[in-house]
Amino acid sequence: MNNILDKLSSKSDAFPDKIAFAFIRKGKKKTDSISFRELDQKSDRAARYLSNRGFKDGLVTLVLARPSTEFVVLMYAMLKTGAVPLLLPPIEIRKRNGRAQLRKILNRASPEGVIGSGALLAIRRILRLGPRKLRTINIRNLKKFHPNSNNESDFISKKEIDWTDVPAFVRYTTGSTGPPKGVIYSHGMLHSLLRTLESEGITSDDVFFGRSGTLIIHPLIGISSVSIIAKPRNITGQEIVETISNWGATAAFLSPPSAIHLANYLESHAESHHQLPAMLKSLTRIYVGGETISAGFVSTIESHLSEERPTRGGFHLVYGATEGFPLCHAQASTIIETHPKTESGMGFCLGEPVGGIRIRVLSFEDNNEQFDPSIASEVSGSGPGSILEISVMGPAVYSSLIGQDEIEFGGPKTTAHDSLDGTNWHRTGDLGYLDEHGRVWIVGRKAHRVRSKDGSTLHTKQIEEIFNHSLGIRTALVAGPDNHWPVILVEKDNSPWNEIEKRLKEEAKRACRLLGYDGELTFLQYEGAFPVDAGHEAKIEREKLSDWAKQRLYCLLYTSDAADEGLGEDLGGRRIIKK
């Protein structure tokens, strides 16, 4: 298998002046863009510059640069040379905990080089982030070299080696459900992503809007990619509609917050303008990943897509992970058809595996969150009575983590080995089941399930969907003080809490009946918006919410006035202990 970028020169010849990437920054009128010819030629010259300075042949390199055309040129240059970009997860280095986390990441990854802006390189040195002596390039010097057509170019990647398992770059998990882990993406994985896009019908005629893990390979199909550089929660529905319209985008990838903003914007305009025509008329496919969103939002977006969208729907909910993407997807029709089951506590339907991906739900023995992969077995039977761990294998699934991460977090800790055929299966950490049609359903994270003292287990996506749909609120299931105390937190809105609480208690009877749960539930109103991950800004950080709930309940339990305020009844009938 060749270097993934060997395909770039043919696309450069076919579409020399076509825009390959365009980056739009909020509040900025000028768009940062680069053509296919510029991308190929500049990355060739940049590859020559890097190679002459030793950045090649597996050199793990910390990259300190923000999304831009210069960043893309750098990434492509490194891919061509064989140097391995180390792309950090979102970390708040202004905080002591963030810097400590970053130091741990760099110590485990052991980078040998660093490339970045002068300011970021200075910050790294001042804060002593990573080894003191690293092979270093200031990106300003690289930017002076690659635009000059008189400089060395025509870089040719090695043809005599098989690039299938050669590392392309390292991408980190967000750390929302555990320590950030550095996942090695190989050239083989990128070739698999390319085949998946082509199997979806994506061609050089498409214009792609949004950010996703597949952007790096879009030019290899001839796609123009347009991105708004901002946090997903800060991108408005109006900005999405206007950008798609201005660029004639035919495909898009959105994080859940952006998709919800889009749906709300479309809905508000439909209400104020009777019989409003479709507002996304050029868009045939829209992909949403990172977290599930409700069927109501899906229906709204679907109704505004192009008439040329696929028969089963242009909206696709994509399921995957940093360790493997995409794994399976559900189109609009599937999400809408299965919605009654979702709101009845059966979990969320993720659809069918994408090409080349195999999915099983595997059993395990639980022992302090560690399990022996030798006991994994394929489940016979289907349905919510067979809830086990979703496990995957295929060409888009990673093989190993970077450096010490593989020893601390990888190997048998996240892999199940099939002793019959010798295959290794990545355990996603998500629990679910397969239905009679072979579709995958998710009920929540293994780490987020809550067990009551009577042995019952509650899963987040089962119980939350019941309350969220019936009451029009946002809830989060977390573990209470003794970790056997199910607590339902409610995100604060403008409705009076006493009214919401009354409705919650009434709905709880139906929820418990649907789930066969005979224990107690406690309801608390959270003080604001739920904290979410720094990546898609969609996954609820339940560990933080659990800590908050425990402190809140301990405060209520040990407050001298608690009994007088009737808190015993509010806390599920538990006895209040005074100081």
Coordinates of C-alpha atoms in Angstrom, one line a residue:
M1 CA 0.0 0.0 0.0
N2 CA 1.3 3.4 -1.0
N3 CA 1.6 6.6 1.1
I4 CA -1.9 8.0 1.4
L5 CA -0.8 11.3 -0.2
D6 CA 0.4 9.7 -3.4
K7 CA -3.1 10.4 -4.8
L8 CA -2.7 14.2 -4.3
S9 CA -0.6 15.0 -7.4
S10 CA -3.3 13.5 -9.7
K11 CA -6.0 15.6 -8.1
S12 CA -3.7 18.7 -8.3
D13 CA -3.4 18.1 -12.1
A14 CA -7.2 17.5 -12.5
F15 CA -8.3 20.5 -10.3
P16 CA -5.3 22.9 -10.1
D17 CA -7.2 26.1 -9.3
K18 CA -10.1 24.5 -7.3
I19 CA -10.2 25.4 -3.6
A20 CA -9.1 22.4 -1.5
F21 CA -9.5 24.0 2.0
A22 CA -11.2 27.2 3.2
F23 CA -11.2 28.3 6.8
I24 CA -13.6 30.9 8.0
R25 CA -13.0 32.6 11.4
K26 CA -15.9 34.1 13.3
G27 CA -15.7 37.9 13.1
K28 CA -13.2 37.9 10.2
K29 CA -14.2 38.9 6.7
K30 CA -11.3 37.3 4.9
T31 CA -11.3 33.6 4.2
D32 CA -8.1 31.6 4.5
S33 CA -8.1 29.3 1.5
I34 CA -5.7 27.2 -0.6
S35 CA -6.0 25.5 -4.0
F36 CA -5.2 21.9 -4.9
R37 CA -2.1 23.0 -6.9
E38 CA -0.9 25.2 -4.0
L39 CA -1.5 22.5 -1.5
D40 CA 0.5 19.9 -3.4
Q41 CA 3.4 22.2 -4.3
K42 CA 3.7 23.9 -1.0
S43 CA 3.5 20.6 1.0
D44 CA 6.2 19.1 -1.4
R45 CA 8.5 22.0 -0.6
A46 CA 7.7 21.9 3.1
A47 CA 8.4 18.1 3.1
R48 CA 11.8 18.8 1.5
Y49 CA 12.5 21.4 4.2
L50 CA 11.4 19.0 7.0
S51 CA 13.3 16.0 5.6
N52 CA 16.5 18.0 5.3
R53 CA 16.3 18.8 9.0
G54 CA 15.6 15.2 10.1
F55 CA 11.8 15.3 10.4
K56 CA 11.1 11.9 8.7
D57 CA 10.9 8.2 9.2
G58 CA 8.7 7.9 12.3
L59 CA 10.0 10.9 14.1
V60 CA 7.2 11.7 16.6
T61 CA 6.7 15.5 16.5
L62 CA 4.7 17.7 18.8
V63 CA 2.7 20.1 16.6
L64 CA 1.7 23.4 18.1
A65 CA -0.5 25.1 15.5
R66 CA -4.1 26.1 15.0
P67 CA -6.4 25.1 12.2
S68 CA -5.4 27.0 9.0
T69 CA -4.1 26.5 5.5
E70 CA -0.5 26.6 7.0
F71 CA -1.5 23.8 9.4
V72 CA -2.8 21.7 6.5
V73 CA 0.4 22.3 4.5
L74 CA 2.5 21.2 7.5
M75 CA 0.4 18.1 8.1
Y76 CA 0.6 17.0 4.4
A77 CA 4.4 17.7 4.4
M78 CA 4.8 15.4 7.5
L79 CA 2.7 12.7 6.0
K80 CA 4.8 12.7 2.9
T81 CA 8.1 12.5 4.9
G82 CA 6.9 9.8 7.3
A83 CA 7.3 12.1 10.3
V84 CA 4.5 11.6 12.8
P85 CA 2.5 14.6 14.0
L86 CA 1.4 14.5 17.7
L87 CA -1.9 16.4 17.9
L88 CA -2.7 17.3 21.5
P89 CA -6.2 17.0 23.0
P90 CA -8.1 20.2 24.2
I91 CA -6.3 21.1 27.4
E92 CA -6.5 24.3 29.5
I93 CA -2.8 25.0 30.1
R94 CA -3.6 28.2 32.1
K95 CA -4.7 25.9 34.9
R96 CA -2.3 23.9 37.0
N97 CA -4.2 20.7 36.5
G98 CA -4.1 21.2 32.7
R99 CA -0.4 21.7 32.7
A100 CA 0.1 18.6 34.9
Q101 CA -2.1 16.6 32.5
L102 CA -0.1 17.8 29.5
R103 CA 3.2 16.9 31.1
K104 CA 2.0 13.4 31.7
I105 CA 0.9 13.1 28.1
L106 CA 4.2 14.2 26.8
N107 CA 6.2 12.0 29.2
R108 CA 4.2 9.0 28.0
A109 CA 4.4 9.9 24.3
S110 CA 8.1 10.9 24.4
P111 CA 8.2 13.2 21.3
E112 CA 11.5 13.8 19.6
G113 CA 10.6 17.0 17.8
V114 CA 8.4 20.0 18.0
I115 CA 7.0 22.4 15.3
G116 CA 5.0 25.5 16.2
S117 CA 4.7 29.3 16.3
G118 CA 7.3 31.3 18.1
A119 CA 4.9 32.2 20.9
L120 CA 3.7 28.6 21.5
L121 CA 7.3 27.4 21.4
A122 CA 8.2 30.0 24.0
I123 CA 5.3 29.0 26.2
R124 CA 6.4 25.4 26.0
R125 CA 9.9 26.3 27.2
I126 CA 8.7 28.7 30.0
L127 CA 6.2 26.1 31.3
R128 CA 8.7 23.3 30.8
L129 CA 6.2 21.2 28.9
G130 CA 7.9 18.1 27.4
P131 CA 11.6 17.4 27.2
R132 CA 13.9 20.4 27.2
K133 CA 16.0 19.3 24.2
L134 CA 13.8 18.6 21.1
R135 CA 14.5 18.9 17.4
T136 CA 12.7 22.2 16.8
I137 CA 11.3 24.2 13.9
N138 CA 9.6 27.6 14.1
I139 CA 6.7 27.4 11.7
R140 CA 7.5 31.0 10.7
N141 CA 10.7 29.7 9.0
L142 CA 8.7 27.0 7.2
K143 CA 6.2 29.6 6.0
K144 CA 9.0 31.6 4.5
F145 CA 10.4 28.5 2.6
H146 CA 7.4 26.7 1.1
P147 CA 5.7 29.7 -0.8
N148 CA 8.9 30.3 -2.8
S149 CA 8.8 28.4 -6.0
N150 CA 12.6 28.7 -6.4
N151 CA 13.1 26.4 -3.4
E152 CA 13.5 22.6 -3.7
S153 CA 10.3 20.8 -4.5
D154 CA 9.0 17.6 -6.2
F155 CA 9.2 15.6 -3.0
I156 CA 8.6 11.9 -3.7
S157 CA 7.5 9.5 -0.8
K158 CA 9.3 6.2 -0.5
K159 CA 7.9 3.7 -3.0
E160 CA 9.8 0.7 -1.8
I161 CA 8.0 0.2 1.5
D162 CA 4.5 -0.9 2.4
W163 CA 2.8 2.1 4.2
T164 CA -0.2 0.1 5.5
D165 CA 0.9 0.0 9.1
V166 CA 3.2 3.0 9.1
P167 CA 1.9 5.7 11.5
A168 CA 0.4 8.8 9.8
F169 CA -0.4 10.9 12.9
V170 CA -1.4 10.6 16.6
R171 CA -4.8 11.8 17.6
Y172 CA -5.8 12.0 21.3
T173 CA -9.1 11.1 22.9
T174 CA -10.7 14.1 24.7
G175 CA -10.3 12.6 28.1
S176 CA -14.0 13.0 29.0
T177 CA -14.3 9.4 30.1
G178 CA -10.7 8.8 31.4
P179 CA -7.2 10.0 30.8
P180 CA -6.5 11.3 27.2
K181 CA -4.9 8.5 25.1
G182 CA -2.8 8.9 22.0
V183 CA -4.3 6.8 19.2
I184 CA -1.9 6.0 16.3
Y185 CA -3.6 6.4 12.9
S186 CA -1.9 4.4 10.2
H187 CA -1.8 5.0 6.5
G188 CA -4.0 1.9 6.2
M189 CA -6.6 3.5 8.4
L190 CA -6.7 6.6 6.2
H191 CA -7.0 4.4 3.0
S192 CA -10.0 2.8 4.8
L193 CA -11.6 6.2 5.5
L194 CA -11.1 7.1 1.8
R195 CA -12.9 3.9 0.7
T196 CA -15.8 4.6 3.1
L197 CA -16.3 8.1 1.7
E198 CA -16.3 6.9 -1.8
S199 CA -18.7 4.1 -0.9
E200 CA -21.1 6.8 0.4
G201 CA -21.2 8.3 -3.0
I202 CA -18.9 11.2 -2.2
T203 CA -17.1 12.5 -5.4
S204 CA -15.1 15.4 -6.7
D205 CA -18.4 17.2 -7.4
D206 CA -19.1 17.6 -3.7
V207 CA -18.4 20.6 -1.5
F208 CA -18.0 19.6 2.2
F209 CA -18.9 21.9 5.1
G210 CA -17.9 21.4 8.7
R211 CA -15.0 19.8 10.6
S212 CA -14.5 16.0 11.0
G213 CA -11.8 13.4 11.3
T214 CA -12.1 12.7 7.5
L215 CA -11.0 16.2 6.4
I216 CA -7.4 15.2 5.9
I217 CA -8.3 12.9 3.0
H218 CA -11.0 15.0 1.3
P219 CA -8.5 16.5 -1.3
L220 CA -7.7 12.9 -2.3
I221 CA -11.2 12.6 -3.7
G222 CA -11.2 16.2 -5.1
I223 CA -13.5 17.7 -2.5
S224 CA -13.5 21.3 -1.5
S225 CA -13.8 21.6 2.3
V226 CA -15.1 24.6 4.1
S227 CA -14.9 25.1 7.9
I228 CA -16.0 27.7 10.4
I229 CA -13.2 27.9 13.0
A230 CA -15.1 28.2 16.3
K231 CA -16.3 26.0 19.1
P232 CA -19.4 24.0 18.1
R233 CA -21.6 25.7 20.7
N234 CA -20.7 29.1 19.3
I235 CA -21.6 28.4 15.7
T236 CA -25.2 29.7 15.0
G237 CA -27.8 28.1 12.9
Q238 CA -27.8 31.2 10.7
E239 CA -24.1 30.9 10.1
I240 CA -24.4 27.3 9.1
V241 CA -27.3 28.0 6.6
E242 CA -25.5 31.0 5.1
T243 CA -22.2 29.2 4.7
I244 CA -23.8 26.1 3.1
S245 CA -25.8 28.4 0.7
N246 CA -22.8 30.6 -0.2
W247 CA -20.5 27.7 -1.0
G248 CA -23.2 25.4 -2.4
A249 CA -22.2 22.7 0.0
T250 CA -23.5 19.2 -0.8
A251 CA -22.3 17.4 2.3
A252 CA -21.7 18.4 5.9
F253 CA -20.5 17.1 9.3
L254 CA -21.7 18.8 12.4
S255 CA -21.2 18.3 16.1
P256 CA -24.5 17.8 18.0
P257 CA -24.6 21.4 19.5
S258 CA -24.2 22.9 16.0
A259 CA -26.9 20.5 14.6
I260 CA -29.3 21.5 17.4
H261 CA -28.6 25.2 16.7
L262 CA -29.3 24.5 13.0
A263 CA -32.6 22.7 13.8
N264 CA -33.8 25.4 16.1
Y265 CA -33.0 28.1 13.5
L266 CA -34.8 26.2 10.8
E267 CA -37.8 25.6 13.1
S268 CA -38.0 29.3 14.2
H269 CA -38.0 30.4 10.5
A270 CA -40.7 27.9 9.6
E271 CA -42.9 29.3 12.3
S272 CA -42.5 32.9 11.3
H273 CA -42.7 32.2 7.5
H274 CA -45.5 30.0 6.4
Q275 CA -44.7 27.4 3.9
L276 CA -41.0 28.3 3.9
P277 CA -39.1 26.5 1.2
A278 CA -36.2 24.2 2.0
M279 CA -33.3 26.2 3.4
L280 CA -30.5 23.6 2.7
K281 CA -31.4 22.9 -0.9
S282 CA -27.9 22.1 -2.1
L283 CA -27.2 19.7 0.8
T284 CA -27.8 16.0 0.1
R285 CA -26.1 14.5 3.1
I286 CA -25.5 15.7 6.6
Y287 CA -23.5 13.7 9.2
V288 CA -23.7 14.3 12.9
G289 CA -21.3 12.5 15.3
G290 CA -20.1 12.7 18.9
E291 CA -23.4 12.1 20.6
T292 CA -27.0 11.2 19.8
I293 CA -29.7 13.9 19.1
S294 CA -33.4 13.5 19.3
A295 CA -35.7 12.4 16.4
G296 CA -37.4 15.8 16.5
F297 CA -34.2 17.7 15.5
V298 CA -33.5 15.0 12.9
S299 CA -37.0 15.5 11.3
T300 CA -36.6 19.2 11.2
I301 CA -33.2 19.1 9.4
E302 CA -34.2 16.3 7.1
S303 CA -37.2 18.4 5.8
H304 CA -34.9 21.1 4.6
L305 CA -32.4 19.0 2.7
S306 CA -32.1 18.6 -1.1
E307 CA -34.7 16.7 -3.0
E308 CA -31.8 14.6 -4.3
R309 CA -31.0 13.2 -0.9
P310 CA -30.8 9.4 -0.4
T311 CA -34.1 7.5 -0.2
R312 CA -33.6 6.5 3.5
G313 CA -32.8 10.1 4.4
G314 CA -29.9 12.5 4.0
F315 CA -29.4 12.9 7.7
H316 CA -26.9 10.4 9.1
L317 CA -26.1 9.9 12.8
V318 CA -22.5 8.5 12.8
Y319 CA -21.2 6.4 15.6
G320 CA -17.5 6.0 16.2
A321 CA -14.7 6.8 18.5
T322 CA -11.2 8.3 18.3
E323 CA -10.0 4.6 18.2
G324 CA -12.1 3.9 15.1
F325 CA -14.3 6.1 12.9
P326 CA -16.8 5.6 11.4
L327 CA -18.2 2.4 12.8
C328 CA -21.9 2.5 12.0
H329 CA -24.6 5.0 11.1
A330 CA -28.3 5.4 11.2
Q331 CA -30.2 7.4 8.6
A332 CA -33.1 9.7 9.3
S333 CA -35.8 7.0 8.6
T334 CA -34.2 4.6 11.1
I335 CA -33.9 7.2 13.8
I336 CA -37.6 8.4 13.3
E337 CA -38.9 4.8 13.0
T338 CA -37.2 3.6 16.2
H339 CA -38.0 6.8 18.2
P340 CA -41.0 5.3 20.0
K341 CA -38.7 2.5 21.4
T342 CA -36.1 5.1 22.4
E343 CA -38.6 7.1 24.4
S344 CA -39.8 3.9 26.0
G345 CA -36.4 3.2 27.5
M346 CA -34.9 0.8 25.0
G347 CA -31.9 2.9 24.2
F348 CA -30.9 4.6 20.9
C349 CA -30.5 2.9 17.6
L350 CA -27.1 3.5 16.0
G351 CA -28.0 1.6 12.8
E352 CA -25.8 -0.8 10.8
P353 CA -22.0 -1.1 10.6
V354 CA -20.3 0.7 7.7
G355 CA -18.4 -1.3 5.1
G356 CA -15.6 -3.4 6.4
I357 CA -16.6 -3.0 10.1
R358 CA -17.6 -6.0 12.2
I359 CA -19.5 -5.4 15.5
R360 CA -20.2 -7.7 18.4
V361 CA -21.5 -7.3 21.9
L362 CA -19.1 -9.1 24.2
S363 CA -19.6 -10.5 27.7
F364 CA -17.1 -9.8 30.5
E365 CA -16.5 -10.5 34.1
D366 CA -16.3 -7.3 36.1
N367 CA -13.6 -6.9 38.7
N368 CA -12.9 -3.3 39.7
E369 CA -13.4 -2.2 36.1
Q370 CA -10.7 -4.7 34.9
F371 CA -11.7 -7.8 32.9
D372 CA -10.0 -10.8 31.4
P373 CA -10.4 -10.7 27.6
S374 CA -10.0 -14.5 27.5
I375 CA -13.6 -14.9 28.7
A376 CA -15.1 -12.7 25.9
S377 CA -17.7 -14.5 23.9
E378 CA -20.2 -13.6 21.2
V379 CA -23.7 -13.2 22.5
S380 CA -26.4 -15.4 21.3
G381 CA -29.8 -13.7 21.2
S382 CA -30.7 -10.1 20.8
G383 CA -32.7 -7.3 22.3
P384 CA -32.4 -5.2 25.5
G385 CA -32.2 -8.3 27.6
S386 CA -28.7 -8.9 26.1
I387 CA -26.9 -5.7 27.1
L388 CA -23.2 -6.1 26.8
E389 CA -20.1 -4.2 25.6
I390 CA -20.1 -3.0 22.0
S391 CA -16.8 -4.3 20.5
V392 CA -15.5 -3.6 17.0
M393 CA -12.8 -4.6 14.5
G394 CA -12.0 -3.6 10.9
P395 CA -9.6 -1.6 8.8
A396 CA -10.7 1.7 10.4
V397 CA -10.0 0.5 13.9
Y398 CA -6.6 1.4 15.5
S399 CA -3.9 -1.1 16.3
S400 CA -2.0 0.6 19.1
L401 CA -1.6 3.7 21.3
I402 CA 1.5 5.9 21.4
G403 CA 4.4 5.1 23.6
Q404 CA 3.6 4.3 27.2
D405 CA -0.1 4.8 26.6
E406 CA -0.2 1.3 25.1
I407 CA 1.2 -0.1 28.3
E408 CA -1.0 1.9 30.7
F409 CA -4.3 2.0 28.7
G410 CA -4.1 -0.3 25.8
G411 CA -3.5 -4.0 25.1
P412 CA -5.7 -6.4 27.1
K413 CA -7.3 -3.5 29.0
T414 CA -9.2 -2.5 25.9
T415 CA -9.0 -5.5 23.6
A416 CA -10.7 -8.9 23.5
H417 CA -9.0 -11.7 21.7
D418 CA -11.0 -14.3 19.8
S419 CA -9.2 -17.6 20.4
L420 CA -10.9 -19.2 17.5
D421 CA -9.8 -17.0 14.6
G422 CA -7.1 -15.0 16.3
T423 CA -8.8 -11.6 15.8
N424 CA -8.6 -8.7 18.2
W425 CA -11.7 -6.7 19.1
H426 CA -11.6 -3.2 20.5
R427 CA -13.9 -2.7 23.4
T428 CA -15.5 0.7 23.0
G429 CA -16.6 1.1 26.6
D430 CA -20.2 1.5 25.4
L431 CA -22.9 -0.9 26.4
G432 CA -25.7 -2.0 24.1
Y433 CA -27.3 -4.8 22.1
L434 CA -28.1 -6.0 18.6
D435 CA -31.7 -6.2 17.5
E436 CA -33.4 -8.8 15.2
H437 CA -32.3 -6.8 12.1
G438 CA -28.6 -6.7 13.1
R439 CA -28.7 -3.1 14.1
V440 CA -26.7 -1.7 17.0
W441 CA -28.4 -0.1 20.0
I442 CA -26.6 1.9 22.7
V443 CA -27.8 2.2 26.3
G444 CA -24.8 4.2 27.7
R445 CA -21.2 4.0 28.8
K446 CA -20.1 1.0 30.9
A447 CA -18.4 3.5 33.4
H448 CA -21.7 5.5 33.7
R449 CA -24.1 2.8 34.6
V450 CA -25.6 3.1 38.2
R451 CA -26.3 0.0 40.3
S452 CA -28.8 0.2 43.1
K453 CA -28.4 -1.8 46.3
D454 CA -31.0 -4.4 45.2
G455 CA -28.7 -5.3 42.3
S456 CA -30.7 -3.4 39.6
T457 CA -28.7 -1.5 36.9
L458 CA -29.8 1.8 35.3
H459 CA -28.2 2.9 32.0
T460 CA -28.0 6.6 31.0
K461 CA -29.6 6.5 27.5
Q462 CA -32.5 4.4 28.6
I463 CA -33.8 6.4 31.6
E464 CA -32.8 9.9 30.4
E465 CA -34.6 9.5 27.1
I466 CA -37.8 8.8 28.9
F467 CA -37.7 12.0 31.0
N468 CA -36.2 14.2 28.3
H469 CA -38.8 13.4 25.7
S470 CA -41.9 13.3 28.0
L471 CA -41.0 16.5 29.9
G472 CA -39.0 18.5 27.4
I473 CA -36.0 18.8 29.7
R474 CA -32.4 17.7 29.8
T475 CA -31.4 15.1 32.5
A476 CA -28.3 13.2 33.5
L477 CA -28.2 10.0 35.5
V478 CA -25.3 9.9 38.0
A479 CA -24.2 7.9 41.1
G480 CA -25.0 9.4 44.5
P481 CA -22.9 9.3 47.7
D482 CA -22.6 5.6 48.2
N483 CA -22.4 4.8 44.4
H484 CA -25.5 2.8 44.8
W485 CA -27.8 5.8 44.9
P486 CA -29.3 6.7 41.5
V487 CA -29.6 10.5 41.1
I488 CA -31.3 12.2 38.2
L489 CA -29.9 15.8 37.7
V490 CA -32.0 18.3 35.7
E491 CA -30.3 21.1 33.7
K492 CA -31.6 24.4 35.0
D493 CA -34.1 26.3 32.8
N494 CA -36.7 29.0 33.3
S495 CA -39.4 26.7 34.6
P496 CA -40.1 26.6 38.4
W497 CA -38.3 23.7 40.0
N498 CA -41.2 22.6 42.2
E499 CA -43.4 22.1 39.1
I500 CA -40.7 20.2 37.3
E501 CA -40.0 18.1 40.3
K502 CA -43.7 17.2 40.7
R503 CA -43.8 16.1 37.0
L504 CA -40.6 14.1 37.4
K505 CA -42.0 12.1 40.3
E506 CA -45.1 11.3 38.4
E507 CA -43.1 10.3 35.3
A508 CA -40.7 8.2 37.4
K509 CA -43.5 5.7 38.1
R510 CA -43.8 5.0 34.3
A511 CA -40.0 5.0 33.8
C512 CA -39.4 2.5 36.6
R513 CA -42.2 0.3 35.2
L514 CA -40.7 0.4 31.7
L515 CA -37.3 -0.5 32.9
G516 CA -38.3 -3.0 35.5
Y517 CA -36.7 -1.0 38.2
D518 CA -38.0 -1.3 41.7
G519 CA -35.6 1.0 43.5
E520 CA -35.6 4.7 44.5
L521 CA -34.7 7.8 42.4
T522 CA -33.6 11.2 43.7
F523 CA -34.1 14.3 41.6
L524 CA -31.9 17.4 41.9
Q525 CA -31.8 20.6 39.9
Y526 CA -28.3 21.4 38.6
E527 CA -27.1 25.0 39.0
G528 CA -26.6 25.7 35.3
A529 CA -25.7 24.0 32.0
F530 CA -24.2 20.5 32.3
P531 CA -20.4 20.4 31.7
V532 CA -19.5 18.8 28.4
D533 CA -16.3 17.5 26.7
A534 CA -14.0 19.9 25.0
G535 CA -14.1 18.1 21.7
H536 CA -17.6 17.9 20.2
E537 CA -19.0 19.8 23.3
A538 CA -21.7 17.2 23.4
K539 CA -20.8 14.4 25.9
I540 CA -21.9 15.2 29.4
E541 CA -19.0 15.0 31.9
R542 CA -20.8 12.8 34.4
E543 CA -17.9 12.4 36.7
K544 CA -18.1 16.1 37.5
L545 CA -21.8 15.9 37.9
S546 CA -21.5 12.9 40.2
D547 CA -19.1 14.8 42.4
W548 CA -21.4 17.7 42.5
A549 CA -24.4 15.5 43.4
K550 CA -22.5 13.8 46.2
Q551 CA -21.5 17.1 47.8
R552 CA -25.0 18.5 47.4
L553 CA -26.6 15.4 49.0
Y554 CA -24.1 15.3 51.8
C555 CA -24.9 18.9 52.5
L556 CA -28.6 18.2 52.6
L557 CA -28.2 15.0 54.7
Y558 CA -26.1 16.7 57.3
T559 CA -27.9 20.1 57.5
S560 CA -29.5 20.6 60.9
D561 CA -32.6 22.1 59.2
A562 CA -33.0 19.3 56.7
A563 CA -35.7 17.4 58.5
D564 CA -37.8 20.6 59.1
E565 CA -37.6 21.3 55.3
G566 CA -39.1 17.9 54.5
L567 CA -36.0 16.8 52.7
G568 CA -36.4 13.2 53.8
E569 CA -39.2 12.7 51.4
D570 CA -37.4 14.6 48.6
L571 CA -34.4 12.3 49.0
G572 CA -36.3 9.1 48.2
G573 CA -37.5 8.5 51.8
R574 CA -33.9 8.2 53.2
R575 CA -33.5 9.1 56.8
I576 CA -31.9 12.5 57.4
I577 CA -28.9 12.3 59.8
K578 CA -28.3 15.5 61.8
K579 CA -24.9 16.6 63.1

